[in-house]
mmCIF file of N, CA and C in Angstrom:
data_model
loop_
_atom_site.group_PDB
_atom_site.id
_atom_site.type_symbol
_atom_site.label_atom_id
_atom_site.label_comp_id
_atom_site.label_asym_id
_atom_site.label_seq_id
_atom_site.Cartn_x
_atom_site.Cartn_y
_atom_site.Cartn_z
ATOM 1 N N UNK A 843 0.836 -1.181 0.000
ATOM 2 C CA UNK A 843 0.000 0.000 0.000
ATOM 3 C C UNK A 843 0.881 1.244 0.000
ATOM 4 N N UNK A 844 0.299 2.068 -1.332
ATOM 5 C CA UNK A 844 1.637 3.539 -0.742
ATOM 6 C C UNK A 844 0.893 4.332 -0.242
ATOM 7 N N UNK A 845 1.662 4.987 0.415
ATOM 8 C CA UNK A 845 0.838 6.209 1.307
ATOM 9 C C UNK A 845 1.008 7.853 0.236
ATOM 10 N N UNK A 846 0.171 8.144 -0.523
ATOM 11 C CA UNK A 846 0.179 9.285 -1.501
ATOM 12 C C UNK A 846 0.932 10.886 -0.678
ATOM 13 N N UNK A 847 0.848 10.413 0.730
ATOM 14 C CA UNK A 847 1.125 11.848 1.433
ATOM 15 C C UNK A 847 1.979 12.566 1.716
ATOM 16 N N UNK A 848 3.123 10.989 1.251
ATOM 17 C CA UNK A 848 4.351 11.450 1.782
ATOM 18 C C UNK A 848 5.450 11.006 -0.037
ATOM 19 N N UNK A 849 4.599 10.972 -0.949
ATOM 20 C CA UNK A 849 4.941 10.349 -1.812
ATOM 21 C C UNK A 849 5.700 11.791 -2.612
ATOM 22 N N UNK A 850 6.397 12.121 -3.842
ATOM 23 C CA UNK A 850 6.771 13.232 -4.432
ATOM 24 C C UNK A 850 5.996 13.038 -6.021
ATOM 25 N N UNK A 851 5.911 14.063 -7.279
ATOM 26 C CA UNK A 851 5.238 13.920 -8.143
ATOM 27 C C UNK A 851 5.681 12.273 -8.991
ATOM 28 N N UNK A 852 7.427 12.278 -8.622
ATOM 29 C CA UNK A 852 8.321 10.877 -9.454
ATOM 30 C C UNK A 852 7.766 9.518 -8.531
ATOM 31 N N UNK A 853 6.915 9.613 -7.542
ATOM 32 C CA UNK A 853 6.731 8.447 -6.762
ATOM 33 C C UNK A 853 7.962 7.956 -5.464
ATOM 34 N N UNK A 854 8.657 9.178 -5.510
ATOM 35 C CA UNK A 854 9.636 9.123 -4.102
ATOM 36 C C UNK A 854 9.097 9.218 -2.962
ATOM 37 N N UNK A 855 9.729 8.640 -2.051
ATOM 38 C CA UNK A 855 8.954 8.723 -0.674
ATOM 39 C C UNK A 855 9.662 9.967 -0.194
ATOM 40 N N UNK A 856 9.063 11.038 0.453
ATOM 41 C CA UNK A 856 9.583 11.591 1.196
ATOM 42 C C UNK A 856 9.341 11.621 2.720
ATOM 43 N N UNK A 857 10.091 12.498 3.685
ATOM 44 C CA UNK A 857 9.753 12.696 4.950
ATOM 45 C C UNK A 857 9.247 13.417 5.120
ATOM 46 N N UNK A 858 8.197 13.135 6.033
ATOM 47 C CA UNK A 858 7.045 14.189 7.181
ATOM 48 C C UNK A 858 7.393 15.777 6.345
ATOM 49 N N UNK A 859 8.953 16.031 6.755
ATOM 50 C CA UNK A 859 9.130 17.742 6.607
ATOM 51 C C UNK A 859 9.503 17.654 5.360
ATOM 52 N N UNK A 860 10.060 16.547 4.275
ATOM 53 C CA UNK A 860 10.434 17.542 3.213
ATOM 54 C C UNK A 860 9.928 17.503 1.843
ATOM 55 N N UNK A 861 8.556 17.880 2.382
ATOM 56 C CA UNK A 861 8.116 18.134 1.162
ATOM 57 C C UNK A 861 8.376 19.638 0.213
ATOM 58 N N UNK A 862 8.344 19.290 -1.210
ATOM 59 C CA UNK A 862 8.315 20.306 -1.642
ATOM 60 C C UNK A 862 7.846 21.671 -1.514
ATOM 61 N N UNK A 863 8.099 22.958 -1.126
ATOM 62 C CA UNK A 863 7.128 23.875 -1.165
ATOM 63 C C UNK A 863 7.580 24.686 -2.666
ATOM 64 N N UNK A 864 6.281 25.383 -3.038
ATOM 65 C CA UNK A 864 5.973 26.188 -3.994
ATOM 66 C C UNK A 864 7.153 27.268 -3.698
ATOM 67 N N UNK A 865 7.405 28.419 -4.514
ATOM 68 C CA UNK A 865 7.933 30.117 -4.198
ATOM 69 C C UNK A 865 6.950 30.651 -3.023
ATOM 70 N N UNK A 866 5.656 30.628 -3.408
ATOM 71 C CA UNK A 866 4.699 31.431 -2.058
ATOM 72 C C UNK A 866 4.821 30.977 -0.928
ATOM 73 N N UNK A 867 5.064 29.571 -0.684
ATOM 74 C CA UNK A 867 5.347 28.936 0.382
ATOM 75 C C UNK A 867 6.650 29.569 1.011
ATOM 76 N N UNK A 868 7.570 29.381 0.608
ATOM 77 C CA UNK A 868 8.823 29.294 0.763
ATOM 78 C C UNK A 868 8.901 31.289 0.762
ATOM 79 N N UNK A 869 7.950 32.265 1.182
ATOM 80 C CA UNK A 869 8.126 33.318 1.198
ATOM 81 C C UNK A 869 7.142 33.781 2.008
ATOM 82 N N UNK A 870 6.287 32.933 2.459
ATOM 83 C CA UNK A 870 5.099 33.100 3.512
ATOM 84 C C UNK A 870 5.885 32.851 4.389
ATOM 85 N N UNK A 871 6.882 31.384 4.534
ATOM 86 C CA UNK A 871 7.313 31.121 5.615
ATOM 87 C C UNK A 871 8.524 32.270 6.418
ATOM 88 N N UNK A 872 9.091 32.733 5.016
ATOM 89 C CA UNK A 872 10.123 33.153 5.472
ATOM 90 C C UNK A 872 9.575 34.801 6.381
ATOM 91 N N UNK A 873 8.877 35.473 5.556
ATOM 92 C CA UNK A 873 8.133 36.223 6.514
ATOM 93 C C UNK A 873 7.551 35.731 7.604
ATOM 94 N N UNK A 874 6.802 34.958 8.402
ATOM 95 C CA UNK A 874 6.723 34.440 9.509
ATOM 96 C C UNK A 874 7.788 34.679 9.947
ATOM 97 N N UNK A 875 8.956 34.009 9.718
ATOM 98 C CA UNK A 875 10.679 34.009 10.413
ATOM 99 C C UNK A 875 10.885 35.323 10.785
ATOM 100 N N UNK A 876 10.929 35.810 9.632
ATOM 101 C CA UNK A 876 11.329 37.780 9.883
ATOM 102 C C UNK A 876 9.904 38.468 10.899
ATOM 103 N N UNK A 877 9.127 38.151 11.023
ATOM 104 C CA UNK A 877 7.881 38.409 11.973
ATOM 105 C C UNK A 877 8.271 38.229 13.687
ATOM 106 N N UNK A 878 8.931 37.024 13.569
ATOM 107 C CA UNK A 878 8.983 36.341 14.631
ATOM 108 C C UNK A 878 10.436 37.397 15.442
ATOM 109 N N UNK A 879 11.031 37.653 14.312
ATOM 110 C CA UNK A 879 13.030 37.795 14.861
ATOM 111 C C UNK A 879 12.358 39.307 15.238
ATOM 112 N N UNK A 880 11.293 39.593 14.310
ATOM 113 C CA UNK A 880 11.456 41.568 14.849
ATOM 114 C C UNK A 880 10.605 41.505 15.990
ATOM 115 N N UNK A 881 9.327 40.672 16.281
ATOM 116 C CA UNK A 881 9.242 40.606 17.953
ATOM 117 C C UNK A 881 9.641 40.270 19.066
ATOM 118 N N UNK A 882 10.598 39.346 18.529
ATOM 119 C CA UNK A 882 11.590 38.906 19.926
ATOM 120 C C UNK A 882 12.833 39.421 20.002
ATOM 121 N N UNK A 883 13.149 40.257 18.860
ATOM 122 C CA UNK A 883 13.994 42.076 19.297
ATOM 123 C C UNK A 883 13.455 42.852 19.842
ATOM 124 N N UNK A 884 12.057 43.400 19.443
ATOM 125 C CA UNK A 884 11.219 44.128 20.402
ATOM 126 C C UNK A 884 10.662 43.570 21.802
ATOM 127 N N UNK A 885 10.843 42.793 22.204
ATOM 128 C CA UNK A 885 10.887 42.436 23.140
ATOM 129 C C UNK A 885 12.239 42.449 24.471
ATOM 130 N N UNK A 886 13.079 41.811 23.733
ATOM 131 C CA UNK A 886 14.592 42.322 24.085
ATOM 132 C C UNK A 886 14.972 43.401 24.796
ATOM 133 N N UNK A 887 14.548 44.126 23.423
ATOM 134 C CA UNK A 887 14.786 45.532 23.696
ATOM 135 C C UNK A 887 13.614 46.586 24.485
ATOM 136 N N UNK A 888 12.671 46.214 24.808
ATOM 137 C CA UNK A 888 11.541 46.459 25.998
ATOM 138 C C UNK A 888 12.101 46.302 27.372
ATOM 139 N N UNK A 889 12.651 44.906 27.663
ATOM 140 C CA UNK A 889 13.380 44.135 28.771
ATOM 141 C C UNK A 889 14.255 45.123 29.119
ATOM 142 N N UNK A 890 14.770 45.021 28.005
ATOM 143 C CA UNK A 890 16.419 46.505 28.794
ATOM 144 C C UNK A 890 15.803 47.650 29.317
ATOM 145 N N UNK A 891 14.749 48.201 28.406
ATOM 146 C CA UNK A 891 14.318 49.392 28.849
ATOM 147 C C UNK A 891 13.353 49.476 29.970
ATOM 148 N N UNK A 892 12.919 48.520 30.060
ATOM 149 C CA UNK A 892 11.712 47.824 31.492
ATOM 150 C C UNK A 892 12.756 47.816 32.357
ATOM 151 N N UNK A 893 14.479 47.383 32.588
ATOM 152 C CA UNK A 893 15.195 47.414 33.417
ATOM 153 C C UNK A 893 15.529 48.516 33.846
ATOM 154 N N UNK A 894 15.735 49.645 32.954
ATOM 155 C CA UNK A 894 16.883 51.077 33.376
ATOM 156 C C UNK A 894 16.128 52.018 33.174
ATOM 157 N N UNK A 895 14.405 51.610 33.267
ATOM 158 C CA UNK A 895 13.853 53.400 32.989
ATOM 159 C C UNK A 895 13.145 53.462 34.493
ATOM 160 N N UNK A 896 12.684 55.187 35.089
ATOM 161 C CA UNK A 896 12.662 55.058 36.044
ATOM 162 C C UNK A 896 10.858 55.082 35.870
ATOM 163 N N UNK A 897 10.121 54.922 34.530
ATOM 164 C CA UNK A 897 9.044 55.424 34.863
ATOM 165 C C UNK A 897 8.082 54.193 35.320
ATOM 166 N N UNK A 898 8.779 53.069 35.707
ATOM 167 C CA UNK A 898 7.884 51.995 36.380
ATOM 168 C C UNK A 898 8.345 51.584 37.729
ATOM 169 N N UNK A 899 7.237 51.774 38.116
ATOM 170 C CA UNK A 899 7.261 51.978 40.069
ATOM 171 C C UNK A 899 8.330 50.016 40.249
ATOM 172 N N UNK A 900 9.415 50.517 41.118
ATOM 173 C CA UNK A 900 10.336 50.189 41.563
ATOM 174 C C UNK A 900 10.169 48.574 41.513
ATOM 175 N N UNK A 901 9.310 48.309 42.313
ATOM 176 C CA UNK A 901 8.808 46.929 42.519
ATOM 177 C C UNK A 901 8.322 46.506 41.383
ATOM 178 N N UNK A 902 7.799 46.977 40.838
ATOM 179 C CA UNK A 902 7.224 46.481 39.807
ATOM 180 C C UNK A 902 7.644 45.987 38.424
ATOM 181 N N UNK A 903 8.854 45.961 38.479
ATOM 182 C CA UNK A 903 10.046 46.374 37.660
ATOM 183 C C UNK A 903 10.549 44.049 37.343
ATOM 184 N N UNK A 904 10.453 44.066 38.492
ATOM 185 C CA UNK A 904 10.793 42.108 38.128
ATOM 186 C C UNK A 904 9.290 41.750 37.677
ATOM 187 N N UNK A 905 8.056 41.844 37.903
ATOM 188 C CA UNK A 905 6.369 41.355 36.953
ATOM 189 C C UNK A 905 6.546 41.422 36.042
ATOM 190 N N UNK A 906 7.188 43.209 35.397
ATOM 191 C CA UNK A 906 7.359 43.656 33.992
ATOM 192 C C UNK A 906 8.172 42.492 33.388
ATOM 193 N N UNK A 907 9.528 42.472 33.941
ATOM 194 C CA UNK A 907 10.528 41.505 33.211
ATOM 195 C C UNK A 907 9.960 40.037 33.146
ATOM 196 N N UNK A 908 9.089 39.104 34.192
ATOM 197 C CA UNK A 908 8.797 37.810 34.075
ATOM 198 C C UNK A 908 7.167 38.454 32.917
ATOM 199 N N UNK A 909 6.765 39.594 32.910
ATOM 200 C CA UNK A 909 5.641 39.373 31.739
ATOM 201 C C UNK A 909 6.143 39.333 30.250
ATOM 202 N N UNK A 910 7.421 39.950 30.233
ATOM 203 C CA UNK A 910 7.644 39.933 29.176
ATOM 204 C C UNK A 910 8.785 38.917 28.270
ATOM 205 N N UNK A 911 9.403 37.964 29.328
ATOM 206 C CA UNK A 911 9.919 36.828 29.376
ATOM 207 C C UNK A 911 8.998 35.852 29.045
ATOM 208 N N UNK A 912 7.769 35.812 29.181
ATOM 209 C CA UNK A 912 6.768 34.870 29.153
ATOM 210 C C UNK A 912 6.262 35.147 27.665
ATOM 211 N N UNK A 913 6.198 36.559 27.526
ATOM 212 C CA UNK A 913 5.386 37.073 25.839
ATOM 213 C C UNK A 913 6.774 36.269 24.986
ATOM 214 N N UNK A 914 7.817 36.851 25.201
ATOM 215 C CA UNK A 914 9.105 36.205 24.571
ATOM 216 C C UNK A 914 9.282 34.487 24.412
ATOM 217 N N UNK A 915 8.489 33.754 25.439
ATOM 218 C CA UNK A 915 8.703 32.554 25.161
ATOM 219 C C UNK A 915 7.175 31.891 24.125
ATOM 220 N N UNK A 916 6.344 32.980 24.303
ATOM 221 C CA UNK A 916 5.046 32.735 23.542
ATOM 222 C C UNK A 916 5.739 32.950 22.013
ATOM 223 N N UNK A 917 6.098 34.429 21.788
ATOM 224 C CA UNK A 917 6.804 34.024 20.363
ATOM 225 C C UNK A 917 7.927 33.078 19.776
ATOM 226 N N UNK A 918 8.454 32.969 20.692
ATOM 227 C CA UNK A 918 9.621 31.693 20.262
ATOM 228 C C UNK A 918 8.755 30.573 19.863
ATOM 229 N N UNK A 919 7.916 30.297 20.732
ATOM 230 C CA UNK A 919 6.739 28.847 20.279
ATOM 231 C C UNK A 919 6.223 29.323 19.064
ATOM 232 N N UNK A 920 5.633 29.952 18.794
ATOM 233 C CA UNK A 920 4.703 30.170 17.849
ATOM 234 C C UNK A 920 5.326 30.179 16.673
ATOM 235 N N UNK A 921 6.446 31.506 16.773
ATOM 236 C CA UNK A 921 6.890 31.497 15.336
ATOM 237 C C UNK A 921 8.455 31.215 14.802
ATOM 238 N N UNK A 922 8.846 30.366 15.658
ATOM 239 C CA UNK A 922 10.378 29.466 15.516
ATOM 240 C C UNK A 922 9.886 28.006 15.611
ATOM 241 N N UNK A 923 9.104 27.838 16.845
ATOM 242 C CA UNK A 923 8.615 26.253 17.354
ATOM 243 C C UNK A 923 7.873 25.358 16.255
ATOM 244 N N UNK A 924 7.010 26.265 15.769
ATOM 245 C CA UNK A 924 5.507 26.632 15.170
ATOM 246 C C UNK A 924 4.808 25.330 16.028
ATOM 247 N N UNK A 925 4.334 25.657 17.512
ATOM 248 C CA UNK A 925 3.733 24.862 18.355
ATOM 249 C C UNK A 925 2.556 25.558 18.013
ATOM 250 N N UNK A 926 1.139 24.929 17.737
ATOM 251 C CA UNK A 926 -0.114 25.729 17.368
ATOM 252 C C UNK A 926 -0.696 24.896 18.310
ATOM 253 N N UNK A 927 -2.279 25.363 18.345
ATOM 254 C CA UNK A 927 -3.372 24.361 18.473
ATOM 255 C C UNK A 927 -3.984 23.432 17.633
ATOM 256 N N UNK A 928 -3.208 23.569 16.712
ATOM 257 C CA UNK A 928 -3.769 22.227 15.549
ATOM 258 C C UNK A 928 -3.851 20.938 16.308
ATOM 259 N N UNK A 929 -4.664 20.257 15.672
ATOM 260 C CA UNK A 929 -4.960 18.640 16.055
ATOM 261 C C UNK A 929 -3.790 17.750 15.999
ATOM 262 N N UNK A 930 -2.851 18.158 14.758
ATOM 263 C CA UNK A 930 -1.263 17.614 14.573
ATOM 264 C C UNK A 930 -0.510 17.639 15.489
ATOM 265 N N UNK A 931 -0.424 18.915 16.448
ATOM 266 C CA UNK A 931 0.532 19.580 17.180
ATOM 267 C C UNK A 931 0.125 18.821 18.615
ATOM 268 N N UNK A 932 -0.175 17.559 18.882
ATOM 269 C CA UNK A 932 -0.757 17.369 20.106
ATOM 270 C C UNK A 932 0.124 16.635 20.746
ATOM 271 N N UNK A 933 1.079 15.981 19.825
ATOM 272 C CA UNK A 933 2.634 15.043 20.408
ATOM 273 C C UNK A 933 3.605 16.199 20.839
ATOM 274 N N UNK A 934 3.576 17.429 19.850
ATOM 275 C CA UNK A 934 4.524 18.296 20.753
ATOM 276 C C UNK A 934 4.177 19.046 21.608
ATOM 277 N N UNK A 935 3.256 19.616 21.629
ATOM 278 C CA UNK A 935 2.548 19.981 23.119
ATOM 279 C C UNK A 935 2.609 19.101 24.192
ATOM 280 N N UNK A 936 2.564 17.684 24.479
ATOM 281 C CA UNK A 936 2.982 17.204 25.437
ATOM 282 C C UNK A 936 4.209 16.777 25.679
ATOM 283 N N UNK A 937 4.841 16.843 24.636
ATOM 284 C CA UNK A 937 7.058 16.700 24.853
ATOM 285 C C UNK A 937 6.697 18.126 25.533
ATOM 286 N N UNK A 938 6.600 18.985 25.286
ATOM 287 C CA UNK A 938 6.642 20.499 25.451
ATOM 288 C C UNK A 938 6.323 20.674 26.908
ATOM 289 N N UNK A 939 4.730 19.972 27.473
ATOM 290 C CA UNK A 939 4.751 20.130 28.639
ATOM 291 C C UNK A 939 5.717 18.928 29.555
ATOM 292 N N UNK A 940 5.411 17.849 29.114
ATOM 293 C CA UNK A 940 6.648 17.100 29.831
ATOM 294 C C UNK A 940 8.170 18.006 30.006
ATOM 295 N N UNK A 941 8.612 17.784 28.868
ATOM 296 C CA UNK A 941 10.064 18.718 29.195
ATOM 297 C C UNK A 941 9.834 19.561 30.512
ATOM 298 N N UNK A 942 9.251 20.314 30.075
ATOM 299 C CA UNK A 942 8.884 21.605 31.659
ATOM 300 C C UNK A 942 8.456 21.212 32.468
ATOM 301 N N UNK A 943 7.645 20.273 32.698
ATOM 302 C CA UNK A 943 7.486 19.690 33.998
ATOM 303 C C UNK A 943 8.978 19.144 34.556
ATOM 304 N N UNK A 944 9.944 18.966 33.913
ATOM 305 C CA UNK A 944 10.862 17.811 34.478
ATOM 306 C C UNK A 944 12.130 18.488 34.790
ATOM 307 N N UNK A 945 12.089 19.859 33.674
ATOM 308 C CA UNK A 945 12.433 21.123 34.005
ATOM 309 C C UNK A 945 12.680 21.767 35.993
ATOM 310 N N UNK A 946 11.084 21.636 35.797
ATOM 311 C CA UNK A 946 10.561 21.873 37.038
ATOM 312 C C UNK A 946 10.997 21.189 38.118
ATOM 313 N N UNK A 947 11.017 20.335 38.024
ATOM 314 C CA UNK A 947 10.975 18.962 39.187
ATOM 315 C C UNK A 947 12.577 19.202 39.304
ATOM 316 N N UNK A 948 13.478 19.334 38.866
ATOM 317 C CA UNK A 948 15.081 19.441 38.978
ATOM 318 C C UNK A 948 15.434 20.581 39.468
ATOM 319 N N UNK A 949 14.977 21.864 39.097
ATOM 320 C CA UNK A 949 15.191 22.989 39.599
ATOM 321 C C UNK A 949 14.136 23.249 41.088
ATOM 322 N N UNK A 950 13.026 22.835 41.278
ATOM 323 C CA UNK A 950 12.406 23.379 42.441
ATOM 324 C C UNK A 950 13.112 22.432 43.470
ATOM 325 N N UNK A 951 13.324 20.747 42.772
ATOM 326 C CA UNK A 951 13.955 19.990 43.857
ATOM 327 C C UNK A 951 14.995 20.250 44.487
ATOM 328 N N UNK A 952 16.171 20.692 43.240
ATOM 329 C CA UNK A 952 17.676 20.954 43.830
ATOM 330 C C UNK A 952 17.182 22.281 45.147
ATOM 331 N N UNK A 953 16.284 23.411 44.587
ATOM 332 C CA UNK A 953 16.337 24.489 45.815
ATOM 333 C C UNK A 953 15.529 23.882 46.950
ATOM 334 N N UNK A 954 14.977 22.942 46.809
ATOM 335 C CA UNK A 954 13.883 21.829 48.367
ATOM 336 C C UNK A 954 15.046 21.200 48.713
ATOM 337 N N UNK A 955 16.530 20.569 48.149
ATOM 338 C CA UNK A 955 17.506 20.261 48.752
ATOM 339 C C UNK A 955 18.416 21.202 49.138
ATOM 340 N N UNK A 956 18.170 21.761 48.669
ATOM 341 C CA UNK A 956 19.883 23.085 49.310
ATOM 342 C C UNK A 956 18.891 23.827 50.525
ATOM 343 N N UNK A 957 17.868 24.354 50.215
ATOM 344 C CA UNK A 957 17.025 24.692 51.802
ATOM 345 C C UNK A 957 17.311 23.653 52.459
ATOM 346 N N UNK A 958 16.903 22.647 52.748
ATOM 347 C CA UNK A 958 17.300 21.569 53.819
ATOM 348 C C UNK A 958 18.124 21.534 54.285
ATOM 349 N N UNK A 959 19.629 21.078 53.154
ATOM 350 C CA UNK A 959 20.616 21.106 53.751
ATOM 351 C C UNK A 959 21.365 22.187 54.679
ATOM 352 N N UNK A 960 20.912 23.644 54.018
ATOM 353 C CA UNK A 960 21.465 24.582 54.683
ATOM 354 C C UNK A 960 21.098 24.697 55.923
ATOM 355 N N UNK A 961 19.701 24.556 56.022
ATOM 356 C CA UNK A 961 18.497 24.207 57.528
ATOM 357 C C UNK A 961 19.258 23.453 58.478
ATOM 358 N N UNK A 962 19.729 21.978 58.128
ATOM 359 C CA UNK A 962 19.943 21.010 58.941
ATOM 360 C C UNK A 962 21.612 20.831 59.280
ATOM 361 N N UNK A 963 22.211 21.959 58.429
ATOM 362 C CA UNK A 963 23.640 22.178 58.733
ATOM 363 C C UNK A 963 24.221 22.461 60.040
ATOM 364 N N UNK A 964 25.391 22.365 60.502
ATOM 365 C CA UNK A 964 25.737 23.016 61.818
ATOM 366 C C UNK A 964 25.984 24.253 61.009
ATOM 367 N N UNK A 965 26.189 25.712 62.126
ATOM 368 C CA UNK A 965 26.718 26.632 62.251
ATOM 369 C C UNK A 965 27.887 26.680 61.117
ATOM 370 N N UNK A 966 28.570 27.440 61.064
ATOM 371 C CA UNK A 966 30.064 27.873 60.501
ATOM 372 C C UNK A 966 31.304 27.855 61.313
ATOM 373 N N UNK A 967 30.441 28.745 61.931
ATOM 374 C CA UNK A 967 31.749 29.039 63.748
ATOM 375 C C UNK A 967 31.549 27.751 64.297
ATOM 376 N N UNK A 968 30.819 26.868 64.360
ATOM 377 C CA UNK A 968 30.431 26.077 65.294
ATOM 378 C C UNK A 968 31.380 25.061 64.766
ATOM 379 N N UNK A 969 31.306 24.795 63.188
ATOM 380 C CA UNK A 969 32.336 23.918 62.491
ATOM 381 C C UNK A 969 33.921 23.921 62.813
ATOM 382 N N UNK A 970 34.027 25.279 62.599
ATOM 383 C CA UNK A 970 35.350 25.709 62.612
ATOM 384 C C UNK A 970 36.088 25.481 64.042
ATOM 385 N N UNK A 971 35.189 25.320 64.697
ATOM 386 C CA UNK A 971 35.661 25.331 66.493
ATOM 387 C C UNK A 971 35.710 23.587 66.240
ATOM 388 N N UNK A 972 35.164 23.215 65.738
ATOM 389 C CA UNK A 972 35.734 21.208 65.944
ATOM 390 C C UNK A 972 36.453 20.830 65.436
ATOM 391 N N UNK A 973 37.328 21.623 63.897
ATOM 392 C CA UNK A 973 38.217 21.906 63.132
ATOM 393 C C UNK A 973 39.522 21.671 64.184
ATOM 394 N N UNK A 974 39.660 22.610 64.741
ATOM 395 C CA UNK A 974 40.832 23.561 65.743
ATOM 396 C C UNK A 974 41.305 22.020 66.882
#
């Protein structure tokens, strides 16, 4: 049985990604690319200025940077990843959330172990005096 989907016009098989694209294709996409690079410069460059300007109240100044770290990782998905809501996209959406969950679990664990340890440590001075 051949599968027509992955087949080329000569009857070659190709892979998942390489199929032929048209010129329009291959200039839609590339705009997407250039779409993507000038918002996650503008973004960048927001970050710096969210860092060193004085007109956002003091505190408020690390929300700005994790909101716009977060918009920055929304465009990286979208238009580098191309992670969508399509019906296709449902194996990488869960590598995607796995990864970060496991992400998670290594970084919150190592700081649930270094709190402890530091917790359940002796002193410094206290060390240094059994040292002697």
């Amino acid at each position: 049985m051949i599968d027509h989907a992955h087949t080329d016009a000569r009857g070659q098989d190709n892979a998942p990604g390489d199929e032929r694209e048209s010129g329009e294709d291959i200039v839609r996409e590339f705009r997407g690319y250039l779409l993507g690079l000038v918002l996650a410069a503008a973004l960048t460059a927001a970050s710096f200025w969210a860092a060193q300007t004085h007109l956002i109240y003091g505190p408020g100044i690390p929300i700005a940077l994790v909101t716009l770290a977060i918009a920055q990782m929304g465009i990286h998905l979208v238009f580098f990843l191309h992670i969508t809501t399509a019906p296709d996209n449902t194996n990488n959406i869960l590598a995607l959330a796995f990864g970060i969950l496991i992400v998670c679990l290594v970084v919150f664990g190592s700081i649930w172990i270094m709190n402890h340890l530091n917790h359940n440590m002796m002193p410094m001075d206290r060390l240094m005096q059994m040292q002697r």
